[in-house]
Amino acid sequence: MPRVVIVSNRLPVSVKKVDGKLEFYPSAGGLATGLSSYANTGANRWIGWPGIASDDLSDTERKDIVTELKKHHCYPVFLTQKQLQGFYNGYSNSVLWPLFHHMKVETGDTAANWRAYKEVNRLYAETTLKLSRDTDRLWLHDYQLMLLPEMIRVARPKGRIGFFLHIPFPSPDLFLASSHAASLAKGLLGADLVGMHTASYTENFLAACRELGIGIIGPRKVVLPERIVRVTDLPIGIDYKKFADASRSLDVSLEHKKLLWKYRGKKVILTIDRLDPSKGLVGRLKAYRMLLAENPKLHGKVVMVMQAMPSRTEVAAYQKLRVDVEKLVGHINDQFGTWRWTPVETIFSPLPFAQYAALYQRADVAFIAPIRDGMNLVAKEYLASHPKSDGILILSETAGAAEELKDAVLVNPYKLRSLVTGLTDALSMTPSGFLQRTRKMQRILRGNTIDKWATGFIDLLERPIPLPNIRITRALGAPQTAELIADYHQARKRLILLDYDGTLEPIKKHPEDAKPSRATLAALKRLAKDPHNHVAVISGRDRTNLMEWLGSLPVTLVAEHGGFIRLHDQKSWRKTNQHSLSWEKKVTKLFEHYTAQTPGSFVERKEWSIVWHYRSAAPFYAQKNLVILKKLLKPIAEHNTLGVVDGNMALEVRHLDVSKGHITQEWLFHDQDFILAIGDDTTDEDMFAALPPTAYSIKVGRGRTLANYRLPNTPAVHHLLRKL
Ligand code: GDG
């Protein structure tokens, strides 16, 4: 087995100085807790920062740290106060963290912080290269080290490099708003494998690469000129047994007994988090306050235990959060508390395992409502801590964990009412009423432990990436254009196939706004006038729409991606195929369900297909539900030979025998000596695929394609058409 070298910002063992003496202790936080059992095997190494600034250390102390850490297979990267300020507090936690959690970036986006981020990533790269061999598998972690894969790749072109992002990958438009988006994305693409917790995060990343024009984007991969990068979702698991068996330990059962006595007769609502703005602590307190205000009968019967481990205490937003949380807790306790009852109890410090494991066990309800969270291990640990399946979990639908734990009481953390309803529901349930749901979630967690996750990642890193079947597509430059024009003029029987939206007219937010411009009408009229030409506009639009806009022109119109045709010299339309649409009901129901959950999206029903448009929907919900919809549609599509096509901000389901490819094939029997086909989206790929190699096929814009040539945009298409 090749050796694995893990690199992360923090080591799983931290150092602090107490009364001038070095003390070593386990680091808190998701990654450290999760991977330490995997890394402690001795065969592997872990490189990272030991948690103390190097300015505070003498040479001897540094040596002592190196020696002690080596016993845990850990190797330190020493950082100065100044480096930590710019790289960690500045760029990582005041820019990347809020940006990736869809929160406002208020401070930190300065040139100096970005410089520090690059400098420290370089330091990690140098240390990693020094402490690893060419044959090692390098596993790099998280948002603090996004430039690291590329930096290592330059020095080690053949190295095996994996990267895992523990936080969400934001919606592409938010990510692309960062002036460093391209550097960050390219940084990640230095890896062979980029892993993230959920499919919607990987889709976001791929969409961002597509927008940036980096490589060719395939399903779960980015094809670069020299390498292929696999991009996959691999949700992190937990050490299930550790929590499930905790009650067998004497320490834990002692703590549990104490809690049973302390909270006798009360329902305990538990929150455990790092004290972090993304965790939604203020929202949870407000919801609890509203719950108490609306339900006097709960007074004295419930208690909220809020453990919030201080974190990133040098960042202003985190300092403010502590003040806000304490203030709100004070208000709630003043407003509702009595001498016998404190409605909210807080613990602002890390706890030993026995104490927080006991809290998990005692809690009737875990109230986990982050605003956004890569995964959230606490939710999983809570469920594992209830072997009798008697715990009730409230979970934000915006936490990565919600994609696996669908049976939790799901809440929308942006809506106070949803949080209050979640609490009310959870408190009114009996554990036995919730038993089946908890059991189901526990089964999922037992099947995906942290060990399986880690070995799964390394196995995937080992696996070769199959080369996709991609034709080489060149830009249609001046020499190619000249050749095309010469061929056009020599030909006597020409076929010109033009897509409409995105090809003749730019894509508009509302499809009805994309009326044909004067240039489009003039180009079509001029081309159609030549008796040697057969011009067809092949569109996804419906017949009425095409008739209204282009019906007066002597061009062939093809509606609904090949479902209907009106020939240039005829008035009426004909159906190109006869198929029953028995699948329609099922698909419509699915689409309608997810439209309700994706504000701004809508369903369009065409004669041959059903389309879910999400261009105007909130990107977070659109991306998330798009992934779910695709999964749910797969079996229906297979059973009914349907195509599920990713269009331009739209998902279309249609019969496979109805496509631009089929209609294109119908025409190819007419011995044309010149064929030109231009299109911009995935439905046009069917048309390109059906063409003979001698045809000129042109893809408009970026993205993977079967076309031979590429033009950048609609003005370039018009420029070409004018030359014919
Ligand atoms: C990042 C992502 C993702 C809690 N209290 C104590 C303590 N903990 C441990 C818990 C849990 C961990 O801390 C917290 O993990 P989370 O996943 O909830 O959150 P982040 O720290 O933000 O982690 C997150 C994770 O990475 C993994 O990929 O899930 O989305 O933000 O394991 O048990 N540990 C100790 N004392 C405590 O008082 N020792």
Coordinates of C-alpha atoms in Angstrom, one line a residue, residues 129-665:
L129 CA 7.5 18.3 -0.9
K130 CA 10.2 18.0 1.6
L131 CA 8.4 15.5 3.8
S132 CA 6.9 13.2 1.1
R133 CA 8.1 11.0 -1.6
D134 CA 7.1 10.9 -5.3
T135 CA 5.3 7.6 -4.7
D136 CA 3.2 8.9 -1.8
R137 CA -0.5 9.6 -2.1
L138 CA -1.0 13.2 -1.0
W139 CA -4.3 14.0 0.5
L140 CA -4.8 17.8 0.9
H141 CA -7.7 19.3 2.9
D142 CA -10.0 22.3 2.9
Y143 CA -10.4 25.9 2.0
Q144 CA -7.3 27.2 3.6
L145 CA -5.2 25.3 1.1
M146 CA -6.9 25.7 -2.2
L147 CA -3.8 26.7 -4.0
L148 CA -1.8 23.9 -2.7
P149 CA -2.7 21.1 -5.3
E150 CA -1.5 23.3 -8.2
M151 CA 1.7 24.4 -6.4
I152 CA 2.6 20.7 -5.7
R153 CA 1.6 19.6 -9.2
V154 CA 4.2 22.0 -10.8
A155 CA 7.0 20.3 -8.8
R156 CA 5.5 16.8 -9.2
P157 CA 3.7 16.5 -12.5
K158 CA 3.2 12.7 -12.1
G159 CA 2.3 12.8 -8.4
R160 CA -1.0 11.4 -7.1
I161 CA -2.8 14.3 -5.4
G162 CA -6.3 14.3 -3.9
F163 CA -8.1 17.3 -2.4
F164 CA -11.2 17.3 -0.2
L165 CA -13.2 20.5 0.5
H166 CA -15.0 20.3 3.9
I167 CA -17.2 23.3 3.4
P168 CA -19.8 23.9 0.8
F169 CA -18.8 25.0 -2.7
P170 CA -20.9 28.1 -3.3
S171 CA -23.2 28.8 -6.2
P172 CA -21.2 29.7 -9.3
D173 CA -22.3 33.3 -9.5
L174 CA -21.2 34.1 -6.0
F175 CA -17.9 32.3 -6.5
L176 CA -17.2 34.0 -9.8
A177 CA -17.8 37.4 -8.1
S178 CA -14.5 36.9 -6.3
S179 CA -11.5 38.4 -8.1
H180 CA -9.5 35.3 -7.2
A181 CA -12.0 32.8 -8.6
A182 CA -9.8 31.6 -11.5
S183 CA -6.7 31.2 -9.3
L184 CA -8.7 29.3 -6.7
A185 CA -10.3 27.0 -9.2
K186 CA -7.0 26.4 -11.0
G187 CA -5.4 25.7 -7.6
L188 CA -7.9 22.9 -7.0
L189 CA -7.5 21.5 -10.4
G190 CA -3.8 20.7 -9.6
A191 CA -5.3 17.6 -8.0
D192 CA -6.2 14.3 -9.7
L193 CA -9.3 14.0 -7.5
V194 CA -11.4 16.8 -6.0
G195 CA -13.9 15.5 -3.4
M196 CA -16.8 17.4 -1.8
H197 CA -19.6 16.4 0.6
T198 CA -22.5 16.6 -1.8
A199 CA -23.4 16.4 -5.5
S200 CA -24.7 20.0 -5.4
Y201 CA -21.3 21.3 -4.3
T202 CA -19.5 19.4 -7.1
E203 CA -22.0 20.6 -9.6
N204 CA -21.4 24.2 -8.4
F205 CA -17.7 23.7 -8.8
L206 CA -18.0 22.2 -12.3
A207 CA -20.4 25.0 -13.4
A208 CA -17.8 27.6 -12.1
C209 CA -15.0 25.9 -14.1
R210 CA -17.3 25.9 -17.2
E211 CA -18.0 29.6 -16.8
L212 CA -14.3 30.3 -16.3
G213 CA -13.6 28.4 -19.5
I214 CA -11.1 26.1 -17.8
G215 CA -10.9 22.7 -19.5
I216 CA -13.7 20.7 -21.0
I217 CA -16.4 19.8 -18.4
G218 CA -17.7 16.3 -18.5
P219 CA -19.9 14.5 -16.0
R220 CA -17.8 14.5 -12.8
K221 CA -14.7 15.5 -14.5
V222 CA -12.7 18.4 -15.9
V223 CA -10.6 17.5 -18.9
L224 CA -7.4 19.6 -19.0
P225 CA -5.0 19.5 -22.0
E226 CA -2.5 17.4 -20.0
R227 CA -4.7 15.6 -17.4
I228 CA -8.2 14.7 -16.3
V229 CA -9.4 15.8 -12.9
R230 CA -12.1 13.6 -11.3
V231 CA -14.6 15.7 -9.3
T232 CA -16.8 13.7 -7.0
D233 CA -19.2 13.8 -4.0
L234 CA -18.2 11.7 -1.1
P235 CA -20.0 12.6 2.1
I236 CA -17.9 12.3 5.2
G237 CA -19.0 9.8 7.8
I238 CA -18.4 9.4 11.6
D239 CA -16.8 6.9 13.9
Y240 CA -20.3 5.4 14.5
K241 CA -19.2 2.8 17.1
K242 CA -17.4 5.4 19.2
F243 CA -20.7 7.2 19.9
A244 CA -23.0 4.1 19.8
D245 CA -20.9 2.3 22.4
A246 CA -20.1 5.3 24.5
S247 CA -22.6 4.4 27.2
R248 CA -20.6 1.3 28.0
S249 CA -17.7 3.5 29.2
L250 CA -17.8 4.3 32.9
D251 CA -16.9 8.0 32.5
V252 CA -19.8 8.6 30.0
S253 CA -22.4 6.7 32.1
L254 CA -21.4 8.7 35.2
E255 CA -21.8 12.0 33.3
H256 CA -25.1 10.7 31.9
K257 CA -26.4 9.9 35.3
K258 CA -25.6 13.4 36.5
L259 CA -27.5 14.9 33.6
L260 CA -30.5 12.6 34.2
W261 CA -30.7 14.0 37.7
K262 CA -30.0 17.6 36.7
Y263 CA -32.7 17.7 34.0
R264 CA -35.3 15.4 35.6
G265 CA -38.8 16.1 34.3
K266 CA -37.5 18.3 31.5
K267 CA -37.1 17.9 27.8
V268 CA -33.5 18.8 26.8
I269 CA -32.9 20.6 23.5
L270 CA -29.2 20.4 22.6
T271 CA -27.1 22.5 20.3
I272 CA -23.4 21.8 19.9
D273 CA -21.3 23.9 17.5
R274 CA -18.2 26.0 17.1
L275 CA -19.2 29.5 17.9
D276 CA -19.3 30.5 14.2
P277 CA -21.6 32.9 12.3
S278 CA -22.4 30.2 9.8
K279 CA -23.9 28.0 12.5
G280 CA -27.0 30.1 12.9
L281 CA -26.9 30.3 16.7
V282 CA -28.7 33.6 16.9
G283 CA -31.5 32.3 14.7
R284 CA -31.9 29.2 16.9
L285 CA -32.1 31.4 20.1
K286 CA -34.7 33.6 18.5
A287 CA -36.8 30.6 17.5
Y288 CA -36.5 29.2 21.0
R289 CA -37.6 32.6 22.4
M290 CA -40.6 32.6 20.1
L291 CA -41.5 29.1 21.1
L292 CA -41.5 30.0 24.8
A293 CA -43.5 33.2 24.1
E294 CA -46.1 31.2 22.2
N295 CA -46.3 28.2 24.5
P296 CA -46.4 29.2 28.2
K297 CA -47.2 25.5 29.0
L298 CA -43.6 24.7 28.1
H299 CA -42.2 27.0 30.7
G300 CA -40.2 25.0 33.3
K301 CA -40.6 21.9 31.1
V302 CA -37.8 22.4 28.6
V303 CA -34.3 23.6 28.7
M304 CA -31.9 24.5 25.8
V305 CA -28.3 23.5 26.4
M306 CA -26.1 25.4 24.1
Q307 CA -22.5 24.3 23.9
A308 CA -20.6 26.7 21.7
M309 CA -16.9 26.2 21.4
P310 CA -15.1 29.5 20.9
S311 CA -13.4 29.5 17.6
R312 CA -11.4 32.0 15.5
T313 CA -11.6 34.4 18.4
E314 CA -9.3 37.0 16.7
V315 CA -11.8 37.6 13.9
A316 CA -14.1 40.5 14.5
A317 CA -17.3 38.8 13.3
Y318 CA -16.7 35.9 15.8
Q319 CA -16.1 38.4 18.6
K320 CA -19.4 40.1 17.8
L321 CA -21.2 36.8 17.6
R322 CA -20.2 35.9 21.1
V323 CA -21.5 39.3 22.4
D324 CA -24.8 38.8 20.4
V325 CA -25.3 35.3 21.6
E326 CA -24.7 36.2 25.3
K327 CA -27.0 39.2 25.1
L328 CA -29.8 37.1 23.6
V329 CA -29.4 34.3 26.1
G330 CA -29.5 37.0 28.9
H331 CA -32.7 38.4 27.5
I332 CA -34.4 35.0 27.2
N333 CA -33.4 34.0 30.7
D334 CA -34.5 37.4 32.1
Q335 CA -37.8 37.3 30.3
F336 CA -38.9 33.7 31.0
G337 CA -36.5 32.3 33.7
T338 CA -37.5 31.8 37.3
W339 CA -35.5 31.0 40.4
R340 CA -36.0 27.3 39.7
W341 CA -35.7 27.3 35.9
T342 CA -33.0 28.7 33.5
P343 CA -34.4 28.4 30.0
V344 CA -31.0 28.5 28.2
E345 CA -27.8 27.1 29.7
T346 CA -24.6 27.9 27.8
I347 CA -21.2 26.2 27.8
F348 CA -18.6 28.4 26.0
S349 CA -15.7 25.9 26.2
P350 CA -14.7 22.6 24.7
L351 CA -15.8 19.6 26.7
P352 CA -14.0 16.3 27.3
F353 CA -15.5 13.4 25.3
A354 CA -17.4 11.9 28.2
Q355 CA -19.3 15.1 28.8
Y356 CA -20.4 15.9 25.3
A357 CA -21.2 12.2 24.6
A358 CA -23.4 12.2 27.7
L359 CA -25.1 15.4 26.5
Y360 CA -25.8 13.7 23.2
Q361 CA -27.4 10.8 25.0
R362 CA -29.5 12.9 27.4
A363 CA -30.8 15.3 24.8
D364 CA -34.4 14.6 23.7
V365 CA -34.0 16.8 20.7
A366 CA -30.9 18.0 18.9
F367 CA -31.5 21.4 17.3
I368 CA -28.9 21.6 14.5
A369 CA -29.8 24.6 12.3
P370 CA -26.7 26.1 10.7
I371 CA -27.3 28.7 8.0
R372 CA -25.1 26.6 5.7
D373 CA -22.7 23.8 6.6
G374 CA -20.5 21.6 4.5
M375 CA -21.7 18.5 6.3
N376 CA -22.3 18.9 10.1
L377 CA -20.9 16.0 12.0
V378 CA -22.8 16.9 15.2
A379 CA -26.1 15.8 13.6
K380 CA -24.6 12.4 12.8
E381 CA -22.9 12.0 16.2
Y382 CA -26.2 12.7 17.9
L383 CA -28.0 10.0 16.1
A384 CA -25.3 7.5 16.7
S385 CA -25.4 8.3 20.4
H386 CA -29.0 6.9 20.6
P387 CA -28.7 3.1 20.1
K388 CA -32.3 2.8 21.1
S389 CA -33.3 5.2 18.3
D390 CA -34.9 7.5 20.8
G391 CA -33.4 10.8 19.7
I392 CA -35.2 13.4 17.6
L393 CA -33.1 15.4 15.2
I394 CA -34.0 18.9 13.8
L395 CA -31.7 19.7 10.9
S396 CA -31.3 22.6 8.5
E397 CA -32.1 21.7 4.9
T398 CA -29.1 23.8 4.0
A399 CA -26.6 21.5 5.8
G400 CA -24.8 19.0 3.7
A401 CA -26.0 16.3 6.1
A402 CA -29.6 17.0 5.1
E403 CA -28.9 15.2 1.8
E404 CA -28.4 12.0 3.6
L405 CA -30.6 12.6 6.7
K406 CA -33.8 13.3 4.9
D407 CA -35.9 11.8 7.7
A408 CA -34.8 14.5 10.2
V409 CA -37.3 17.3 11.0
L410 CA -36.0 19.5 8.3
V411 CA -36.1 23.3 8.7
N412 CA -35.2 26.4 6.7
P413 CA -32.7 28.4 8.8
Y414 CA -33.5 31.6 6.9
K415 CA -37.1 31.5 8.1
L416 CA -37.8 32.0 11.8
R417 CA -41.2 30.5 11.5
S418 CA -39.8 27.3 10.0
L419 CA -37.4 27.0 13.0
V420 CA -40.2 27.5 15.5
T421 CA -42.4 25.0 13.7
G422 CA -39.5 22.5 13.7
L423 CA -39.1 22.9 17.5
T424 CA -42.8 22.7 18.1
D425 CA -43.1 19.5 16.0
A426 CA -40.0 17.9 17.6
L427 CA -41.2 18.6 21.1
S428 CA -44.7 17.3 20.5
M429 CA -43.4 14.0 19.1
T430 CA -42.8 11.0 21.2
P431 CA -39.5 9.2 20.6
S432 CA -41.5 6.1 19.6
G433 CA -43.3 8.1 17.0
F434 CA -40.0 9.1 15.5
L435 CA -38.3 5.7 16.0
Q436 CA -38.6 4.5 12.4
R437 CA -37.2 7.7 11.0
T438 CA -34.2 7.7 13.4
R439 CA -33.6 4.0 12.7
K440 CA -33.5 4.7 9.0
M441 CA -31.0 7.5 9.4
Q442 CA -28.8 5.4 11.7
R443 CA -28.7 2.6 9.1
I444 CA -27.3 5.2 6.6
L445 CA -24.7 6.4 9.1
R446 CA -23.6 2.8 10.0
G447 CA -23.1 2.1 6.3
N448 CA -20.8 5.1 5.8
T449 CA -18.3 5.4 8.6
I450 CA -15.3 7.8 8.6
D451 CA -13.0 4.8 7.8
K452 CA -15.1 3.9 4.8
W453 CA -15.1 7.5 3.7
A454 CA -11.3 7.7 4.0
T455 CA -10.5 4.4 2.3
G456 CA -13.1 5.3 -0.4
F457 CA -11.3 8.5 -1.1
I458 CA -7.9 6.9 -1.4
D459 CA -9.3 4.0 -3.5
L460 CA -10.8 6.5 -5.9
L461 CA -7.5 8.4 -6.0
E462 CA -5.8 5.1 -7.0
R463 CA -8.3 4.4 -9.8
P464 CA -7.3 5.5 -13.3
I465 CA -9.6 8.0 -15.0
P466 CA -11.1 6.7 -18.3
L467 CA -10.5 9.1 -21.2
P468 CA -13.7 10.5 -22.4
N469 CA -14.6 10.3 -26.1
I470 CA -14.2 13.9 -27.2
R471 CA -13.6 15.2 -30.7
I472 CA -11.0 18.0 -31.0
T473 CA -12.8 21.2 -31.4
R474 CA -10.9 24.2 -32.9
A475 CA -11.9 27.9 -32.9
L476 CA -13.3 28.9 -36.2
G477 CA -10.5 31.3 -37.1
A478 CA -9.8 33.2 -40.3
P479 CA -8.2 30.3 -42.3
Q480 CA -11.1 27.9 -41.4
T481 CA -13.7 30.6 -42.2
A482 CA -12.0 31.2 -45.6
E483 CA -12.2 27.4 -46.3
L484 CA -15.8 27.2 -45.2
I485 CA -16.8 30.1 -47.5
A486 CA -14.9 28.7 -50.4
D487 CA -16.7 25.3 -49.9
Y488 CA -20.0 27.1 -49.6
H489 CA -19.6 28.9 -52.9
Q490 CA -18.5 25.8 -54.8
A491 CA -21.5 23.8 -53.5
R492 CA -24.8 23.3 -55.4
K493 CA -26.9 21.7 -52.8
R494 CA -26.6 23.2 -49.3
L495 CA -28.2 22.4 -46.0
I496 CA -28.0 25.1 -43.3
L497 CA -29.2 24.1 -39.8
L498 CA -29.4 26.8 -37.3
D499 CA -30.5 26.7 -33.7
Y500 CA -32.3 29.7 -32.5
D501 CA -31.7 30.7 -28.8
G502 CA -28.1 31.2 -28.0
T503 CA -27.2 30.9 -31.7
L504 CA -29.2 33.4 -33.7
E505 CA -30.3 35.4 -30.7
P506 CA -28.6 35.8 -27.3
I507 CA -30.2 33.9 -24.4
K508 CA -32.7 36.1 -22.5
K509 CA -33.8 35.7 -18.9
H510 CA -37.4 35.4 -20.1
P511 CA -37.7 33.2 -23.2
E512 CA -40.5 35.5 -24.6
D513 CA -38.0 38.4 -24.8
A514 CA -35.7 36.7 -27.3
K515 CA -37.7 38.0 -30.4
P516 CA -35.8 37.9 -33.7
S517 CA -33.7 40.9 -34.3
R518 CA -33.6 42.7 -37.7
A519 CA -30.2 41.1 -38.3
T520 CA -31.6 37.6 -37.7
L521 CA -34.6 38.1 -40.0
A522 CA -32.4 39.6 -42.7
A523 CA -29.8 36.8 -42.5
L524 CA -32.5 34.1 -42.8
K525 CA -34.3 35.9 -45.7
R526 CA -31.0 36.3 -47.6
L527 CA -29.9 32.8 -47.2
A528 CA -33.3 31.3 -48.0
K529 CA -33.5 33.3 -51.2
D530 CA -30.6 31.3 -52.7
P531 CA -32.3 28.4 -54.5
H532 CA -29.3 26.2 -53.7
N533 CA -29.9 26.5 -50.0
H534 CA -32.3 24.7 -47.7
V535 CA -32.3 26.7 -44.5
A536 CA -33.9 25.3 -41.3
V537 CA -34.2 26.8 -37.9
I538 CA -34.2 23.9 -35.4
S539 CA -35.4 25.0 -32.0
G540 CA -36.7 23.7 -28.7
R541 CA -39.5 26.3 -28.9
D542 CA -43.1 25.4 -29.7
R543 CA -44.8 25.7 -33.0
T544 CA -46.9 28.8 -32.1
N545 CA -43.9 30.7 -31.0
L546 CA -41.9 29.8 -34.1
M547 CA -44.8 30.6 -36.4
E548 CA -45.3 34.0 -34.8
W549 CA -41.7 35.0 -35.1
L550 CA -40.5 33.3 -38.2
G551 CA -43.6 31.9 -39.9
S552 CA -43.5 34.4 -42.8
L553 CA -40.0 33.4 -43.9
P554 CA -39.4 30.7 -46.5
V555 CA -37.3 28.6 -44.1
T556 CA -38.0 25.2 -42.7
L557 CA -39.0 25.4 -39.0
V558 CA -38.5 22.5 -36.6
A559 CA -40.2 22.9 -33.2
E560 CA -39.7 21.1 -29.9
H561 CA -36.2 19.7 -30.7
G562 CA -37.5 17.8 -33.7
G563 CA -41.0 16.9 -32.5
F564 CA -42.7 18.9 -35.3
I565 CA -41.7 20.2 -38.7
R566 CA -43.0 22.8 -41.1
L567 CA -41.2 22.6 -44.4
H568 CA -40.1 25.9 -46.1
D569 CA -42.6 25.5 -48.9
Q570 CA -45.5 24.4 -46.9
K571 CA -48.0 25.9 -44.5
S572 CA -48.9 23.1 -42.2
W573 CA -46.9 21.3 -39.5
R574 CA -46.5 17.6 -39.2
K575 CA -45.6 15.5 -36.2
T576 CA -42.3 13.6 -36.8
N577 CA -43.2 10.7 -34.6
Q578 CA -46.1 8.9 -32.9
H579 CA -45.5 8.1 -29.3
S580 CA -47.7 7.8 -26.3
L581 CA -46.8 10.0 -23.5
S582 CA -47.7 7.7 -20.6
W583 CA -44.7 8.9 -18.6
E584 CA -45.9 12.5 -18.7
K585 CA -47.9 12.3 -15.5
K586 CA -45.1 10.9 -13.4
V587 CA -42.6 13.5 -14.6
T588 CA -45.0 16.4 -14.3
K589 CA -45.7 15.4 -10.7
L590 CA -42.0 15.3 -9.9
F591 CA -41.3 18.6 -11.6
E592 CA -44.3 20.3 -9.8
H593 CA -43.1 19.0 -6.4
Y594 CA -39.6 20.4 -6.9
T595 CA -40.9 23.6 -8.4
A596 CA -42.7 24.3 -5.2
Q597 CA -39.4 23.8 -3.4
T598 CA -37.5 26.0 -5.8
P599 CA -39.0 29.5 -5.8
G600 CA -38.6 31.2 -9.2
S601 CA -38.5 28.0 -11.2
F602 CA -41.4 26.9 -13.4
V603 CA -42.6 23.9 -15.5
E604 CA -43.2 24.2 -19.3
R605 CA -45.3 21.5 -21.0
K606 CA -44.6 21.0 -24.7
E607 CA -46.2 18.4 -26.9
W608 CA -43.1 16.2 -26.9
S609 CA -41.4 17.1 -23.7
I610 CA -41.7 18.6 -20.3
V611 CA -39.2 21.2 -19.2
W612 CA -38.2 22.5 -15.7
H613 CA -36.8 26.1 -16.1
Y614 CA -34.7 27.3 -13.2
R615 CA -32.9 30.4 -14.7
S616 CA -34.7 32.8 -12.3
A617 CA -34.6 30.6 -9.2
A618 CA -32.3 31.0 -6.2
P619 CA -29.1 29.2 -7.3
F620 CA -28.8 27.3 -4.0
Y621 CA -32.2 25.6 -4.3
A622 CA -32.0 25.2 -8.0
Q623 CA -28.6 23.4 -7.9
K624 CA -29.7 21.2 -5.0
N625 CA -33.0 20.2 -6.5
L626 CA -31.5 19.8 -10.0
V627 CA -29.3 17.0 -8.6
I628 CA -32.2 15.4 -6.8
L629 CA -34.4 15.6 -9.8
K630 CA -31.9 14.0 -12.1
K631 CA -31.5 11.1 -9.7
L632 CA -35.2 10.6 -9.4
L633 CA -35.8 10.9 -13.2
K634 CA -33.1 8.2 -14.0
P635 CA -35.3 5.1 -13.4
I636 CA -38.3 6.7 -15.1
A637 CA -36.2 7.6 -18.1
E638 CA -34.6 4.2 -18.4
H639 CA -38.0 2.5 -18.2
N640 CA -39.6 4.7 -20.9
T641 CA -36.6 5.4 -23.1
L642 CA -36.6 9.0 -22.3
G643 CA -33.8 11.5 -22.6
V644 CA -33.1 13.7 -19.7
V645 CA -31.3 16.7 -21.1
D646 CA -29.5 19.4 -19.3
G647 CA -30.3 22.5 -21.3
N648 CA -29.4 26.1 -20.7
M649 CA -30.7 26.6 -17.1
A650 CA -33.4 24.1 -17.9
L651 CA -33.9 20.4 -17.5
E652 CA -35.9 18.7 -20.2
V653 CA -37.4 15.3 -20.4
R654 CA -38.4 14.0 -23.8
H655 CA -38.7 10.9 -25.8
L656 CA -35.4 9.7 -27.2
D657 CA -36.8 9.2 -30.7
V658 CA -37.6 12.9 -30.9
S659 CA -34.4 14.9 -31.1
K660 CA -32.6 17.3 -33.3
G661 CA -30.5 14.3 -34.3
H662 CA -33.4 12.4 -35.7
I663 CA -34.7 15.2 -37.7
T664 CA -31.2 16.0 -39.0
Q665 CA -30.8 12.4 -40.1

